[in-house]
Amino acid sequence: MFLTNRDMVELQAFRHDLHRHPEVSGEERETARRVVEALRPLAPSKLLTELGGHGVAAVFESQEPGPTLLFRAELDALPIEEKSQADHRSTVAGKGHLCGHDGHSTILLALATGLSRQPIARGRVVLLWQPAEEDGSGAAAVLADPRFAEIRPDFAYSLHNMPGLAFGTVALKSGPVNCASRGMKIRLSGKTAHASQPETGLSPMAAMSRLMPALTALSNGAPPATDFTLATVTHASLGEQAFGIAPGDAEIWVTLRTLIDDRMAELCEKAEQLVVEAAQEAGLDHAISYHDIFFHCENAPEAVAHLEEALTSEGVRFDEGTLPMRASEDFGRQRAICPSAMFFLGAGEKHPALHNPDYDYPDDLTTIGARVFMAVIRKGLG
Ligand SMILES: [Zn+2]
Ligand SMILES: [Zn+2]
């Protein structure tokens, strides 16, 4: 084990500090500052900040040529009120680190600690604290940043803690592990009227109420590993909060999911067709836009093999678990750059689920995650 007891105490304090000060996607300025502050004494060869937003990348470089291995964590928290009695609970109303990104960030800091003490023999390690994972915009922004060329990896790895999975065990497989998803915003426009004379206006109410179950029915109930489609209505609004006005506008938000990107176009087409039909039938105008676009996350066999070797050498039990999972993960963007793989680290079968108000990252996962990643580094770069 490359971390001392004193390291563990400091790493936990760092995690709790991030946890107390959650910042949501795109607003991670202070979180990034805390990461940079913790990195400075570890003297990375290079430190990039404000990468694709508030992203931070620390490079640990050897004098000898060799491959570049990138490890990614996330900086952002969620716009959810935390329900916790812990001393390190969120100090920001309505915001909380309820996905464990504070923990993932700490795992990378543990790696930086180890790399500063025992440099690699060849190549480079890039530790990337990525912004804005939760809304799917951060990975794309980091990859689009011109400075990404300075840290372009040959392999990329990531992990996510996973409640529901036995503590300290791992789910890992080659191929798709997270679904493709995107938010579809539908606007139906008619004409408002006085509530006493609704016949003089054009209300989208009937079209809206037919459309919501029709969209939901695009779900095929298949498990994620097969030809999976899921459409979930997440928000809807109609007219104004007033008794005197018959509504003229409606908005429906629906999240579309498929196992792989190739199937998404087809699901979008079907959903759009339903909207067009409903709007035409009712004589309404319509507008459709897409948001929070996540590519599916696909593990490259070569990168999976590196992780499997590391898990085996560290004595961490792993299997395919219930992968692929329905949820999305913007690490999926990485596969356009290089072979990449992500594994899922059990937070305990009874642990509160991700994004639940009572979720908190288990600190004991930090050493496990850090040991596995460090084993990948030592095996690949010495
Ligand atoms: Zn999340
Ligand atoms: Zn997450």
mmCIF file of C-alpha atoms and ligand atoms in Angstrom:
data_model
loop_
_atom_site.group_PDB
_atom_site.id
_atom_site.type_symbol
_atom_site.label_atom_id
_atom_site.label_comp_id
_atom_site.label_asym_id
_atom_site.label_seq_id
_atom_site.Cartn_x
_atom_site.Cartn_y
_atom_site.Cartn_z
ATOM 1 C CA MET A 1 0.000 0.000 0.000
ATOM 2 C CA PHE A 2 1.507 3.324 -1.067
ATOM 3 C CA LEU A 3 -0.514 5.520 1.310
ATOM 4 C CA THR A 4 0.361 6.018 4.967
ATOM 5 C CA ASN A 5 -2.175 6.344 7.777
ATOM 6 C CA ARG A 6 -1.396 10.038 7.864
ATOM 7 C CA ASP A 7 -2.155 10.277 4.111
ATOM 8 C CA MET A 8 -5.488 8.587 4.727
ATOM 9 C CA VAL A 9 -6.432 11.102 7.409
ATOM 10 C CA GLU A 10 -5.491 13.998 5.117
ATOM 11 C CA LEU A 11 -7.288 12.526 2.125
ATOM 12 C CA GLN A 12 -10.444 12.047 4.167
ATOM 13 C CA ALA A 13 -10.223 15.642 5.391
ATOM 14 C CA PHE A 14 -9.869 16.770 1.763
ATOM 15 C CA ARG A 15 -12.947 14.733 0.741
ATOM 16 C CA HIS A 16 -14.997 16.144 3.602
ATOM 17 C CA ASP A 17 -13.920 19.658 2.664
ATOM 18 C CA LEU A 18 -15.168 19.158 -0.911
ATOM 19 C CA HIS A 19 -18.337 17.593 0.470
ATOM 20 C CA ARG A 20 -19.106 20.615 2.651
ATOM 21 C CA HIS A 21 -18.830 22.953 -0.334
ATOM 22 C CA PRO A 22 -20.694 21.365 -3.253
ATOM 23 C CA GLU A 23 -20.826 23.203 -6.581
ATOM 24 C CA VAL A 24 -23.072 22.135 -9.458
ATOM 25 C CA SER A 25 -22.095 21.517 -13.087
ATOM 26 C CA GLY A 26 -20.254 24.450 -14.656
ATOM 27 C CA GLU A 27 -19.845 26.285 -11.343
ATOM 28 C CA GLU A 28 -16.961 24.260 -9.847
ATOM 29 C CA ARG A 29 -14.590 27.222 -9.404
ATOM 30 C CA GLU A 30 -13.927 26.741 -5.669
ATOM 31 C CA THR A 31 -13.769 22.951 -5.946
ATOM 32 C CA ALA A 32 -11.137 23.302 -8.684
ATOM 33 C CA ARG A 33 -9.239 25.780 -6.522
ATOM 34 C CA ARG A 34 -9.198 23.294 -3.623
ATOM 35 C CA VAL A 35 -7.885 20.571 -5.943
ATOM 36 C CA VAL A 36 -5.117 22.851 -7.252
ATOM 37 C CA GLU A 37 -4.191 23.897 -3.714
ATOM 38 C CA ALA A 38 -3.856 20.250 -2.682
ATOM 39 C CA LEU A 39 -1.804 19.430 -5.804
ATOM 40 C CA ARG A 40 0.760 22.260 -5.581
ATOM 41 C CA PRO A 41 2.925 20.711 -2.818
ATOM 42 C CA LEU A 42 2.961 17.435 -4.797
ATOM 43 C CA ALA A 43 4.796 19.253 -7.614
ATOM 44 C CA PRO A 44 3.302 17.740 -10.770
ATOM 45 C CA SER A 45 5.366 18.297 -13.958
ATOM 46 C CA LYS A 46 2.535 20.360 -15.346
ATOM 47 C CA LEU A 47 -0.729 21.736 -13.975
ATOM 48 C CA LEU A 48 -3.509 22.873 -16.311
ATOM 49 C CA THR A 49 -6.478 24.791 -14.962
ATOM 50 C CA GLU A 50 -9.749 26.087 -16.427
ATOM 51 C CA LEU A 51 -9.730 23.206 -18.868
ATOM 52 C CA GLY A 52 -13.092 22.974 -20.662
ATOM 53 C CA GLY A 53 -14.582 25.126 -17.901
ATOM 54 C CA HIS A 54 -13.208 24.565 -14.403
ATOM 55 C CA GLY A 55 -11.327 21.365 -15.282
ATOM 56 C CA VAL A 56 -7.923 20.653 -13.720
ATOM 57 C CA ALA A 57 -5.253 18.348 -15.127
ATOM 58 C CA ALA A 58 -2.062 17.361 -13.308
ATOM 59 C CA VAL A 59 0.662 15.726 -15.391
ATOM 60 C CA PHE A 60 3.341 13.515 -13.841
ATOM 61 C CA GLU A 61 6.000 13.002 -16.465
ATOM 62 C CA SER A 62 9.077 10.806 -16.699
ATOM 63 C CA GLN A 63 12.242 11.630 -18.653
ATOM 64 C CA GLU A 64 11.832 8.400 -20.602
ATOM 65 C CA PRO A 65 9.420 8.113 -23.519
ATOM 66 C CA GLY A 66 6.342 5.967 -23.038
ATOM 67 C CA PRO A 67 2.584 6.004 -23.219
ATOM 68 C CA THR A 68 0.291 8.559 -21.574
ATOM 69 C CA LEU A 69 -2.292 7.114 -19.175
ATOM 70 C CA LEU A 70 -5.185 9.357 -18.171
ATOM 71 C CA PHE A 71 -7.341 8.902 -15.074
ATOM 72 C CA ARG A 72 -10.544 10.882 -14.796
ATOM 73 C CA ALA A 73 -12.573 12.080 -11.817
ATOM 74 C CA GLU A 74 -15.432 14.591 -11.735
ATOM 75 C CA LEU A 75 -15.717 17.914 -9.872
ATOM 76 C CA ASP A 76 -19.451 18.576 -9.818
ATOM 77 C CA ALA A 77 -22.160 18.079 -7.213
ATOM 78 C CA LEU A 78 -25.941 18.043 -7.655
ATOM 79 C CA PRO A 79 -28.776 20.534 -7.184
ATOM 80 C CA ILE A 80 -30.321 18.288 -4.502
ATOM 81 C CA GLU A 81 -30.720 19.080 -0.802
ATOM 82 C CA GLU A 82 -28.614 16.698 1.255
ATOM 83 C CA LYS A 83 -30.252 14.995 4.245
ATOM 84 C CA SER A 84 -27.431 14.152 6.613
ATOM 85 C CA GLN A 85 -26.342 14.515 10.232
ATOM 86 C CA ALA A 86 -22.664 14.030 9.363
ATOM 87 C CA ASP A 87 -20.204 16.711 10.464
ATOM 88 C CA HIS A 88 -19.096 17.095 6.861
ATOM 89 C CA ARG A 89 -22.629 17.589 5.482
ATOM 90 C CA SER A 90 -23.257 20.195 2.795
ATOM 91 C CA THR A 91 -23.178 23.807 3.937
ATOM 92 C CA VAL A 92 -24.944 24.971 0.760
ATOM 93 C CA ALA A 93 -28.741 24.874 0.738
ATOM 94 C CA GLY A 94 -30.184 22.811 -2.107
ATOM 95 C CA LYS A 95 -26.832 21.389 -3.221
ATOM 96 C CA GLY A 96 -25.009 18.210 -2.298
ATOM 97 C CA HIS A 97 -22.231 15.830 -3.333
ATOM 98 C CA LEU A 98 -24.703 12.985 -3.784
ATOM 99 C CA CYS A 99 -22.938 11.101 -6.583
ATOM 100 C CA GLY A 100 -19.597 10.644 -4.821
ATOM 101 C CA HIS A 101 -17.591 12.875 -7.158
ATOM 102 C CA ASP A 102 -15.907 14.261 -4.027
ATOM 103 C CA GLY A 103 -14.671 10.708 -3.395
ATOM 104 C CA HIS A 104 -13.526 10.131 -6.978
ATOM 105 C CA SER A 105 -11.635 13.435 -6.819
ATOM 106 C CA THR A 106 -9.952 12.249 -3.627
ATOM 107 C CA ILE A 107 -8.864 8.986 -5.271
ATOM 108 C CA LEU A 108 -6.988 11.003 -7.913
ATOM 109 C CA LEU A 109 -5.375 13.115 -5.203
ATOM 110 C CA ALA A 110 -4.217 9.862 -3.576
ATOM 111 C CA LEU A 111 -2.605 8.907 -6.907
ATOM 112 C CA ALA A 112 -0.890 12.296 -7.100
ATOM 113 C CA THR A 113 0.469 11.730 -3.574
ATOM 114 C CA GLY A 114 1.913 8.360 -4.591
ATOM 115 C CA LEU A 115 3.348 9.648 -7.885
ATOM 116 C CA SER A 116 5.068 12.577 -6.183
ATOM 117 C CA ARG A 117 6.928 10.159 -3.883
ATOM 118 C CA GLN A 118 7.741 7.452 -6.380
ATOM 119 C CA PRO A 119 8.010 8.860 -9.919
ATOM 120 C CA ILE A 120 7.136 6.698 -12.901
ATOM 121 C CA ALA A 121 9.946 5.173 -14.969
ATOM 122 C CA ARG A 122 8.568 6.068 -18.414
ATOM 123 C CA GLY A 123 5.719 7.903 -20.118
ATOM 124 C CA ARG A 124 3.201 10.189 -18.452
ATOM 125 C CA VAL A 125 0.279 10.042 -16.076
ATOM 126 C CA VAL A 126 -2.486 12.618 -16.513
ATOM 127 C CA LEU A 127 -4.890 13.080 -13.618
ATOM 128 C CA LEU A 128 -7.987 14.852 -14.890
ATOM 129 C CA TRP A 129 -10.588 16.471 -12.642
ATOM 130 C CA GLN A 130 -13.360 17.012 -15.150
ATOM 131 C CA PRO A 131 -16.113 19.594 -14.674
ATOM 132 C CA ALA A 132 -19.833 19.248 -15.440
ATOM 133 C CA GLU A 133 -20.297 15.493 -15.666
ATOM 134 C CA GLU A 134 -23.869 15.523 -14.400
ATOM 135 C CA ASP A 135 -25.288 17.501 -17.324
ATOM 136 C CA GLY A 136 -23.129 15.725 -19.897
ATOM 137 C CA SER A 137 -21.341 18.889 -21.044
ATOM 138 C CA GLY A 138 -17.985 18.584 -19.245
ATOM 139 C CA ALA A 139 -16.239 15.767 -21.100
ATOM 140 C CA ALA A 140 -17.110 17.304 -24.478
ATOM 141 C CA ALA A 141 -15.844 20.715 -23.317
ATOM 142 C CA VAL A 142 -12.544 19.286 -22.036
ATOM 143 C CA LEU A 143 -11.969 17.357 -25.270
ATOM 144 C CA ALA A 144 -12.781 20.474 -27.305
ATOM 145 C CA ASP A 145 -10.341 22.656 -25.302
ATOM 146 C CA PRO A 146 -7.257 23.314 -27.518
ATOM 147 C CA ARG A 147 -5.023 22.556 -24.518
ATOM 148 C CA PHE A 148 -6.345 18.987 -24.442
ATOM 149 C CA ALA A 149 -3.676 18.317 -27.116
ATOM 150 C CA GLU A 150 -1.072 18.725 -24.315
ATOM 151 C CA ILE A 151 -2.544 15.840 -22.329
ATOM 152 C CA ARG A 152 -3.884 13.628 -25.103
ATOM 153 C CA PRO A 153 -3.726 10.086 -23.689
ATOM 154 C CA ASP A 154 -3.030 6.658 -25.183
ATOM 155 C CA PHE A 155 -5.367 5.054 -22.641
ATOM 156 C CA ALA A 156 -8.020 6.516 -20.347
ATOM 157 C CA TYR A 157 -9.549 5.025 -17.209
ATOM 158 C CA SER A 158 -12.269 6.002 -14.811
ATOM 159 C CA LEU A 159 -14.286 4.553 -11.973
ATOM 160 C CA HIS A 160 -17.640 5.245 -10.358
ATOM 161 C CA ASN A 161 -18.673 4.101 -6.909
ATOM 162 C CA MET A 162 -21.810 1.982 -7.056
ATOM 163 C CA PRO A 163 -24.380 1.499 -4.289
ATOM 164 C CA GLY A 164 -26.202 -1.838 -4.604
ATOM 165 C CA LEU A 165 -22.924 -3.628 -5.356
ATOM 166 C CA ALA A 166 -21.182 -5.446 -2.462
ATOM 167 C CA PHE A 167 -18.689 -3.132 -0.756
ATOM 168 C CA GLY A 168 -15.248 -3.151 -2.336
ATOM 169 C CA THR A 169 -16.164 -5.519 -5.174
ATOM 170 C CA VAL A 170 -16.047 -4.453 -8.802
ATOM 171 C CA ALA A 171 -18.260 -4.709 -11.870
ATOM 172 C CA LEU A 172 -16.330 -4.561 -15.135
ATOM 173 C CA LYS A 173 -16.800 -5.772 -18.692
ATOM 174 C CA SER A 174 -15.800 -5.017 -22.261
ATOM 175 C CA GLY A 175 -18.329 -3.384 -24.575
ATOM 176 C CA PRO A 176 -21.154 -0.998 -23.629
ATOM 177 C CA VAL A 177 -21.391 -0.306 -19.878
ATOM 178 C CA ASN A 178 -23.530 2.864 -19.773
ATOM 179 C CA CYS A 179 -26.438 3.788 -22.019
ATOM 180 C CA ALA A 180 -26.733 6.652 -24.467
ATOM 181 C CA SER A 181 -29.243 9.270 -23.336
ATOM 182 C CA ARG A 182 -30.495 12.721 -24.169
ATOM 183 C CA GLY A 183 -33.118 15.142 -22.948
ATOM 184 C CA MET A 184 -35.825 16.120 -25.442
ATOM 185 C CA LYS A 185 -37.633 19.398 -24.780
ATOM 186 C CA ILE A 186 -40.979 19.664 -26.549
ATOM 187 C CA ARG A 187 -42.862 22.937 -26.819
ATOM 188 C CA LEU A 188 -46.469 23.024 -28.015
ATOM 189 C CA SER A 189 -47.884 26.445 -28.847
ATOM 190 C CA GLY A 190 -51.491 27.437 -29.437
ATOM 191 C CA LYS A 191 -53.241 30.593 -28.296
ATOM 192 C CA THR A 192 -54.243 31.831 -24.855
ATOM 193 C CA ALA A 193 -57.811 32.946 -24.165
ATOM 194 C CA HIS A 194 -59.949 34.263 -21.332
ATOM 195 C CA ALA A 195 -60.845 31.305 -19.145
ATOM 196 C CA SER A 196 -64.537 32.163 -19.654
ATOM 197 C CA GLN A 197 -64.133 31.855 -23.429
ATOM 198 C CA PRO A 198 -61.662 29.017 -24.019
ATOM 199 C CA GLU A 199 -63.191 28.378 -27.476
ATOM 200 C CA THR A 200 -61.599 31.626 -28.735
ATOM 201 C CA GLY A 201 -58.102 30.270 -27.991
ATOM 202 C CA LEU A 202 -56.239 27.072 -28.728
ATOM 203 C CA SER A 203 -55.193 25.006 -25.716
ATOM 204 C CA PRO A 204 -52.459 22.370 -26.003
ATOM 205 C CA MET A 205 -53.983 20.521 -23.019
ATOM 206 C CA ALA A 206 -55.536 17.566 -24.867
ATOM 207 C CA ALA A 207 -52.528 17.062 -27.166
ATOM 208 C CA MET A 208 -50.173 17.236 -24.195
ATOM 209 C CA SER A 209 -52.108 14.697 -22.169
ATOM 210 C CA ARG A 210 -52.183 12.246 -25.097
ATOM 211 C CA LEU A 211 -48.531 12.787 -25.919
ATOM 212 C CA MET A 212 -47.058 11.980 -22.494
ATOM 213 C CA PRO A 213 -48.245 8.341 -22.304
ATOM 214 C CA ALA A 214 -47.534 7.905 -26.039
ATOM 215 C CA LEU A 215 -43.908 8.965 -25.512
ATOM 216 C CA THR A 216 -43.582 6.725 -22.465
ATOM 217 C CA ALA A 217 -44.897 3.808 -24.559
ATOM 218 C CA LEU A 218 -41.763 4.035 -26.745
ATOM 219 C CA SER A 219 -40.050 2.155 -23.893
ATOM 220 C CA ASN A 220 -39.792 -1.506 -24.778
ATOM 221 C CA GLY A 221 -39.201 -2.960 -21.310
ATOM 222 C CA ALA A 222 -36.094 -4.816 -22.533
ATOM 223 C CA PRO A 223 -33.055 -5.218 -20.250
ATOM 224 C CA PRO A 224 -30.216 -2.763 -21.042
ATOM 225 C CA ALA A 225 -28.014 -5.514 -22.529
ATOM 226 C CA THR A 226 -30.435 -6.058 -25.406
ATOM 227 C CA ASP A 227 -32.275 -3.723 -27.765
ATOM 228 C CA PHE A 228 -33.166 -1.403 -24.904
ATOM 229 C CA THR A 229 -35.259 1.752 -25.260
ATOM 230 C CA LEU A 230 -36.611 3.874 -22.433
ATOM 231 C CA ALA A 231 -38.515 7.164 -22.551
ATOM 232 C CA THR A 232 -39.150 8.890 -19.214
ATOM 233 C CA VAL A 233 -41.227 12.055 -18.915
ATOM 234 C CA THR A 234 -39.315 14.124 -16.349
ATOM 235 C CA HIS A 235 -41.169 17.442 -16.423
ATOM 236 C CA ALA A 236 -44.310 19.010 -17.880
ATOM 237 C CA SER A 237 -45.957 22.413 -17.668
ATOM 238 C CA LEU A 238 -49.120 23.905 -19.116
ATOM 239 C CA GLY A 239 -50.148 27.555 -19.289
ATOM 240 C CA GLU A 240 -49.811 29.991 -16.412
ATOM 241 C CA GLN A 241 -50.635 29.573 -12.739
ATOM 242 C CA ALA A 242 -53.821 31.605 -13.153
ATOM 243 C CA PHE A 243 -57.556 30.893 -13.089
ATOM 244 C CA GLY A 244 -58.384 33.592 -15.592
ATOM 245 C CA ILE A 245 -56.331 32.331 -18.547
ATOM 246 C CA ALA A 246 -56.968 29.323 -20.777
ATOM 247 C CA PRO A 247 -53.482 27.988 -21.647
ATOM 248 C CA GLY A 248 -51.736 28.665 -24.942
ATOM 249 C CA ASP A 249 -48.406 26.888 -24.331
ATOM 250 C CA ALA A 250 -47.188 23.585 -22.978
ATOM 251 C CA GLU A 251 -43.788 22.057 -22.420
ATOM 252 C CA ILE A 252 -42.855 18.410 -21.967
ATOM 253 C CA TRP A 253 -39.391 17.154 -21.059
ATOM 254 C CA VAL A 254 -38.621 13.542 -21.792
ATOM 255 C CA THR A 255 -35.353 11.626 -21.372
ATOM 256 C CA LEU A 256 -34.608 9.111 -24.103
ATOM 257 C CA ARG A 257 -32.265 6.162 -23.528
ATOM 258 C CA THR A 258 -30.823 3.416 -25.711
ATOM 259 C CA LEU A 259 -27.981 0.968 -25.186
ATOM 260 C CA ILE A 260 -25.810 2.384 -27.961
ATOM 261 C CA ASP A 261 -25.598 5.656 -29.883
ATOM 262 C CA ASP A 262 -26.628 4.006 -33.161
ATOM 263 C CA ARG A 263 -30.086 3.218 -31.772
ATOM 264 C CA MET A 264 -30.669 6.727 -30.471
ATOM 265 C CA ALA A 265 -31.380 8.276 -33.891
ATOM 266 C CA GLU A 266 -34.211 5.847 -34.415
ATOM 267 C CA LEU A 267 -35.766 6.542 -30.997
ATOM 268 C CA CYS A 268 -35.525 10.310 -31.582
ATOM 269 C CA GLU A 269 -37.232 9.913 -34.941
ATOM 270 C CA LYS A 270 -40.116 7.956 -33.395
ATOM 271 C CA ALA A 271 -40.524 10.487 -30.585
ATOM 272 C CA GLU A 272 -40.414 13.430 -33.017
ATOM 273 C CA GLN A 273 -43.049 11.766 -35.180
ATOM 274 C CA LEU A 274 -45.393 11.476 -32.195
ATOM 275 C CA VAL A 275 -44.917 15.170 -31.474
ATOM 276 C CA VAL A 276 -45.549 16.201 -35.087
ATOM 277 C CA GLU A 277 -48.711 14.078 -35.283
ATOM 278 C CA ALA A 278 -50.085 15.364 -31.977
ATOM 279 C CA ALA A 279 -49.352 18.979 -32.912
ATOM 280 C CA GLN A 280 -50.816 18.717 -36.405
ATOM 281 C CA GLU A 281 -53.965 17.004 -35.171
ATOM 282 C CA ALA A 282 -54.584 19.822 -32.700
ATOM 283 C CA GLY A 283 -53.461 22.632 -35.018
ATOM 284 C CA LEU A 284 -50.607 23.578 -32.673
ATOM 285 C CA ASP A 285 -47.118 24.792 -33.485
ATOM 286 C CA HIS A 286 -44.294 22.725 -32.057
ATOM 287 C CA ALA A 287 -40.593 23.045 -31.367
ATOM 288 C CA ILE A 288 -38.152 20.331 -30.322
ATOM 289 C CA SER A 289 -34.672 20.724 -28.862
ATOM 290 C CA TYR A 290 -32.138 18.304 -27.373
ATOM 291 C CA HIS A 291 -30.113 18.740 -24.175
ATOM 292 C CA ASP A 292 -27.747 16.817 -21.874
ATOM 293 C CA ILE A 293 -26.545 14.564 -24.678
ATOM 294 C CA PHE A 294 -24.597 11.545 -23.409
ATOM 295 C CA PHE A 295 -22.887 9.096 -25.754
ATOM 296 C CA HIS A 296 -22.967 5.495 -24.623
ATOM 297 C CA CYS A 297 -19.918 4.429 -22.651
ATOM 298 C CA GLU A 298 -18.041 1.533 -24.212
ATOM 299 C CA ASN A 299 -15.104 -0.235 -22.582
ATOM 300 C CA ALA A 300 -12.249 -1.173 -24.925
ATOM 301 C CA PRO A 301 -11.047 -4.778 -24.359
ATOM 302 C CA GLU A 302 -7.397 -3.661 -24.170
ATOM 303 C CA ALA A 303 -8.079 -1.117 -21.423
ATOM 304 C CA VAL A 304 -10.335 -3.589 -19.602
ATOM 305 C CA ALA A 305 -7.446 -6.089 -19.622
ATOM 306 C CA HIS A 306 -5.225 -3.510 -17.838
ATOM 307 C CA LEU A 307 -7.886 -3.014 -15.173
ATOM 308 C CA GLU A 308 -8.468 -6.752 -14.762
ATOM 309 C CA GLU A 309 -4.772 -7.310 -14.255
ATOM 310 C CA ALA A 310 -4.668 -4.538 -11.642
ATOM 311 C CA LEU A 311 -7.767 -5.840 -9.839
ATOM 312 C CA THR A 312 -6.279 -9.325 -9.731
ATOM 313 C CA SER A 313 -2.926 -8.121 -8.407
ATOM 314 C CA GLU A 314 -4.695 -6.062 -5.717
ATOM 315 C CA GLY A 315 -6.960 -8.964 -4.741
ATOM 316 C CA VAL A 316 -10.170 -7.102 -5.605
ATOM 317 C CA ARG A 317 -13.029 -9.408 -6.595
ATOM 318 C CA PHE A 318 -14.646 -8.536 -9.935
ATOM 319 C CA ASP A 319 -17.181 -9.821 -12.430
ATOM 320 C CA GLU A 320 -19.575 -8.398 -15.021
ATOM 321 C CA GLY A 321 -22.242 -7.753 -12.388
ATOM 322 C CA THR A 322 -25.387 -6.313 -13.906
ATOM 323 C CA LEU A 323 -23.589 -4.321 -16.593
ATOM 324 C CA PRO A 324 -24.479 -2.559 -18.782
ATOM 325 C CA MET A 325 -26.421 -0.137 -16.601
ATOM 326 C CA ARG A 326 -29.262 2.141 -17.644
ATOM 327 C CA ALA A 327 -27.621 5.300 -16.377
ATOM 328 C CA SER A 328 -25.425 7.480 -18.588
ATOM 329 C CA GLU A 329 -21.900 8.702 -18.024
ATOM 330 C CA ASP A 330 -20.099 11.326 -20.064
ATOM 331 C CA PHE A 331 -16.841 9.350 -19.922
ATOM 332 C CA GLY A 332 -18.365 7.794 -23.098
ATOM 333 C CA ARG A 333 -16.869 10.742 -25.033
ATOM 334 C CA GLN A 334 -13.376 9.489 -24.273
ATOM 335 C CA ARG A 335 -13.597 6.519 -26.614
ATOM 336 C CA ALA A 336 -13.356 8.890 -29.588
ATOM 337 C CA ILE A 337 -9.809 9.733 -28.369
ATOM 338 C CA CYS A 338 -8.281 6.437 -27.258
ATOM 339 C CA PRO A 339 -9.105 2.992 -25.830
ATOM 340 C CA SER A 340 -10.835 3.657 -22.523
ATOM 341 C CA ALA A 341 -12.463 1.694 -19.718
ATOM 342 C CA MET A 342 -14.483 2.437 -16.638
ATOM 343 C CA PHE A 343 -15.155 0.168 -13.677
ATOM 344 C CA PHE A 344 -17.788 0.286 -10.954
ATOM 345 C CA LEU A 345 -16.698 -0.009 -7.351
ATOM 346 C CA GLY A 346 -19.253 -1.398 -4.897
ATOM 347 C CA ALA A 347 -20.359 1.069 -2.196
ATOM 348 C CA GLY A 348 -22.326 -1.661 -0.390
ATOM 349 C CA GLU A 349 -25.554 -3.502 -1.141
ATOM 350 C CA LYS A 350 -27.592 -1.474 1.366
ATOM 351 C CA HIS A 351 -25.908 1.866 0.693
ATOM 352 C CA PRO A 352 -28.314 4.699 -0.293
ATOM 353 C CA ALA A 353 -28.522 5.038 -4.079
ATOM 354 C CA LEU A 354 -26.705 7.728 -6.081
ATOM 355 C CA HIS A 355 -28.553 11.075 -6.182
ATOM 356 C CA ASN A 356 -30.614 10.090 -3.112
ATOM 357 C CA PRO A 357 -30.656 12.855 -0.458
ATOM 358 C CA ASP A 358 -29.105 10.525 2.149
ATOM 359 C CA TYR A 359 -26.260 9.269 -0.082
ATOM 360 C CA ASP A 360 -22.663 9.871 1.032
ATOM 361 C CA TYR A 361 -19.479 8.481 -0.534
ATOM 362 C CA PRO A 362 -17.929 5.789 1.701
ATOM 363 C CA ASP A 363 -14.419 7.007 2.587
ATOM 364 C CA ASP A 364 -13.105 3.452 2.821
ATOM 365 C CA LEU A 365 -13.374 3.147 -0.978
ATOM 366 C CA THR A 366 -10.577 5.660 -1.504
ATOM 367 C CA THR A 367 -7.702 3.248 -0.826
ATOM 368 C CA ILE A 368 -9.269 0.503 -2.964
ATOM 369 C CA GLY A 369 -9.779 2.776 -5.968
ATOM 370 C CA ALA A 370 -6.337 4.328 -5.573
ATOM 371 C CA ARG A 371 -4.605 0.938 -5.235
ATOM 372 C CA VAL A 372 -6.238 -0.374 -8.416
ATOM 373 C CA PHE A 373 -5.349 2.701 -10.473
ATOM 374 C CA MET A 374 -1.815 2.758 -9.075
ATOM 375 C CA ALA A 375 -1.402 -0.903 -10.078
ATOM 376 C CA VAL A 376 -2.405 0.070 -13.645
ATOM 377 C CA ILE A 377 0.226 2.843 -13.551
ATOM 378 C CA ARG A 378 3.060 0.688 -12.155
ATOM 379 C CA LYS A 379 2.310 -2.142 -14.577
ATOM 380 C CA GLY A 380 2.197 0.220 -17.569
ATOM 381 C CA LEU A 381 4.814 2.834 -16.682
ATOM 382 C CA GLY A 382 6.917 1.312 -13.898
HETATM 383 ZN ZN ZN B 1 -24.516 11.524 -10.800
HETATM 384 ZN ZN ZN B 2 -21.553 10.385 -10.901
#
